[in-house]
XYZ file of C-alpha atoms in Angstrom:
234
model
C -135.995 -3.159 63.013
C -132.982 -3.444 65.280
C -135.222 -4.389 68.208
C -136.764 -7.191 66.169
C -133.356 -8.533 65.193
C -132.461 -8.540 68.873
C -135.658 -10.509 69.644
C -134.792 -13.046 66.965
C -131.243 -13.373 68.260
C -132.541 -14.065 71.773
C -135.046 -16.658 70.514
C -132.534 -18.580 68.434
C -129.935 -18.378 71.202
C -132.401 -19.959 73.624
C -133.361 -22.568 71.027
C -129.707 -23.399 70.342
C -128.968 -23.745 74.045
C -132.003 -26.008 74.534
C -131.130 -28.195 71.556
C -127.548 -28.515 72.791
C -128.890 -29.776 76.121
C -130.921 -32.416 74.284
C -127.733 -33.908 72.865
C -128.244 -32.760 69.276
C -124.594 -31.807 69.027
C -123.366 -35.059 70.533
C -120.823 -37.038 68.468
C -120.446 -40.397 70.207
C -118.382 -41.800 67.336
C -115.639 -39.292 68.201
C -115.580 -40.180 71.881
C -112.653 -42.073 73.359
C -112.426 -44.279 76.388
C -114.526 -47.126 77.656
C -116.960 -48.306 75.007
C -119.595 -48.996 77.639
C -119.390 -45.396 78.791
C -119.543 -44.049 75.261
C -122.566 -46.085 74.319
C -124.262 -45.721 77.682
C -127.272 -43.671 78.535
C -125.302 -40.521 79.279
C -123.757 -40.459 75.805
C -127.036 -40.932 73.948
C -128.955 -37.908 72.669
C -132.483 -37.183 73.793
C -135.464 -38.591 71.828
C -136.000 -37.084 68.401
C -139.411 -35.857 69.539
C -137.770 -33.449 71.987
C -135.411 -32.133 69.327
C -138.294 -31.766 66.882
C -140.329 -29.856 69.447
C -137.406 -27.517 70.075
C -137.061 -26.756 66.369
C -140.822 -26.234 66.040
C -140.947 -23.840 68.996
C -138.034 -21.874 67.526
C -140.024 -21.454 64.316
C -143.130 -20.450 66.278
C -141.086 -17.916 68.224
C -139.736 -16.466 64.983
C -143.295 -16.243 63.604
C -144.552 -14.239 66.568
C -141.436 -12.076 66.437
C -142.352 -11.156 62.861
C -145.823 -10.259 64.117
C -144.184 -7.981 66.684
C -142.122 -6.357 63.941
C -145.181 -5.696 61.795
C -147.081 -4.413 64.837
C -144.401 -1.882 65.761
C -144.034 -0.687 62.167
C -147.782 -0.342 61.607
C -148.526 1.477 64.854
C -146.332 4.423 63.807
C -148.767 5.341 61.020
C -151.409 8.033 61.722
C -154.473 5.794 61.251
C -153.541 3.597 64.224
C -156.136 3.574 67.034
C -155.061 1.788 70.209
C -157.627 -0.661 71.573
C -158.860 -0.832 75.140
C -157.867 -4.261 76.419
C -160.752 -6.339 77.816
C -160.228 -7.163 81.491
C -160.968 -10.799 80.806
C -157.545 -11.052 79.141
C -155.914 -10.685 82.563
C -158.095 -13.480 83.891
C -157.138 -15.593 80.878
C -153.477 -14.980 81.656
C -153.929 -16.337 85.160
C -155.809 -19.370 83.843
C -153.068 -20.158 81.329
C -150.494 -19.809 84.113
C -152.424 -22.337 86.197
C -152.556 -24.699 83.220
C -148.796 -24.474 82.787
C -148.223 -25.048 86.517
C -150.510 -28.101 86.450
C -148.492 -29.636 83.631
C -145.285 -28.935 85.505
C -146.636 -30.947 88.418
C -147.699 -33.635 85.930
C -144.055 -33.975 84.866
C -143.007 -34.347 88.493
C -145.706 -36.971 89.057
C -144.578 -38.916 85.993
C -140.982 -38.934 87.211
C -142.071 -40.196 90.634
C -144.279 -42.884 89.095
C -147.432 -41.487 90.695
C -150.058 -42.368 88.084
C -152.963 -41.002 90.153
C -151.384 -37.564 90.554
C -150.375 -37.600 86.889
C -153.956 -38.140 85.789
C -155.233 -35.383 88.060
C -152.604 -32.892 86.912
C -153.181 -33.639 83.233
C -156.928 -33.175 83.668
C -156.381 -29.922 85.555
C -154.051 -28.610 82.860
C -156.462 -29.558 80.085
C -159.461 -28.055 81.885
C -157.620 -24.772 82.455
C -156.606 -24.692 78.786
C -160.250 -25.083 77.735
C -161.217 -22.244 80.073
C -158.476 -20.121 78.538
C -159.830 -20.647 75.025
C -163.377 -19.921 76.193
C -162.077 -16.740 77.791
C -160.431 -15.764 74.520
C -163.749 -16.160 72.755
C -165.329 -13.910 75.383
C -162.593 -11.317 74.853
C -163.234 -11.315 71.090
C -166.974 -10.857 71.734
C -166.276 -7.914 74.027
C -164.010 -6.275 71.470
C -166.625 -6.797 68.746
C -169.351 -5.356 71.016
C -167.305 -2.148 71.195
C -167.408 -1.934 67.412
C -163.879 -3.177 66.772
C -163.940 -5.830 64.071
C -161.123 -7.440 62.118
C -161.341 -4.777 59.400
C -162.250 -1.785 61.586
C -158.702 -0.488 62.046
C -155.131 -1.838 62.016
C -154.996 -2.230 65.803
C -158.079 -4.450 65.950
C -156.832 -6.450 62.957
C -153.567 -7.204 64.764
C -155.465 -8.068 67.934
C -157.546 -10.722 66.176
C -154.561 -11.974 64.181
C -152.072 -12.396 67.014
C -154.492 -13.746 69.600
C -156.117 -15.981 66.979
C -152.825 -17.540 65.885
C -151.918 -18.135 69.522
C -155.303 -19.801 70.085
C -154.709 -22.074 67.078
C -151.396 -23.180 68.553
C -153.151 -23.837 71.854
C -155.750 -25.996 70.104
C -152.970 -27.960 68.406
C -151.296 -28.498 71.765
C -154.568 -29.642 73.305
C -154.791 -32.443 70.749
C -151.449 -33.801 71.964
C -152.430 -33.190 75.585
C -155.704 -35.043 75.052
C -153.873 -38.064 73.666
C -151.455 -38.078 76.579
C -154.317 -37.794 79.076
C -156.180 -40.664 77.420
C -153.058 -42.832 77.557
C -152.618 -41.948 81.231
C -156.080 -43.264 82.092
C -155.441 -46.473 80.149
C -151.971 -47.125 81.563
C -151.108 -48.853 84.814
C -147.891 -46.908 85.307
C -146.060 -43.781 84.176
C -143.103 -45.447 82.461
C -144.153 -44.712 78.880
C -145.844 -41.406 79.688
C -142.846 -39.462 80.966
C -141.622 -38.226 77.577
C -145.028 -37.250 76.199
C -145.874 -35.438 79.446
C -142.613 -33.500 79.295
C -143.298 -32.547 75.680
C -146.758 -31.247 76.572
C -145.393 -29.295 79.530
C -142.583 -27.753 77.463
C -145.059 -26.712 74.782
C -147.389 -25.210 77.400
C -144.571 -23.254 79.027
C -143.624 -21.860 75.603
C -147.242 -20.867 74.890
C -147.362 -19.132 78.272
C -144.207 -17.139 77.542
C -145.514 -16.147 74.109
C -148.840 -15.103 75.644
C -147.070 -12.961 78.260
C -145.194 -11.214 75.450
C -148.499 -10.681 73.611
C -150.044 -9.175 76.743
C -147.048 -6.872 77.183
C -147.429 -5.860 73.546
C -151.160 -5.129 73.783
C -150.720 -3.271 77.080
C -148.028 -1.070 75.516
C -145.270 -2.210 77.844
C -143.056 -3.337 74.959
C -143.035 0.137 73.395
C -140.523 1.462 75.911
C -138.441 -1.695 75.587
C -138.405 -1.308 71.804
C -137.283 2.322 72.151
C -134.429 1.256 74.434
C -133.391 -1.418 71.914
C -133.451 1.135 69.076
C -131.224 3.491 71.066
C -128.889 0.664 71.998
C -128.551 -0.584 68.407
C -128.456 2.832 66.723
């Protein structure tokens, strides 16, 4: 339990730091000095969409942390049977990494005003995300072919639950990414696409980090980390 509290503390610390950078804590009415400086661009907070995304990702991080807590508690019971991870999951990890990198380059293209590169990077990121979801479906088929279904044992149930919830969040992100990509092909410039591209990239980076934690969990790498946290907090 102590390890989970530590995870939550890290997540909310990161979220608080990110929200502070977006200007959520800014109080321009308390500023003194030149009015033009106070009301200028540097004193204004970031768009509400960025703040809202930060809050949403903090909630998502807390949700997956609760999954981790339940996973660690349940695996200590005698009926737990560890699953053999399908190799395609490692391929999916690389594909999701490529998708995140493509969206990072899309942000750079938007800032430079390169609409052609922006379109290409958004398409590449979206295509890689589709491949990732297809790969997840293949991984579920491989697990089922081995006789591990959602109700077969607690380990398989957690596998379908955690990876399924992550896939649902990916699908939700793809809706926003699809809208941004469509706007990019209809626009003549990148002026109005910068914010939406940054939001998509931030969401993708968060999904990548969460997926890496899931992979570490399924591979058993987090077990030693959890033991260290228990010893540290005991």
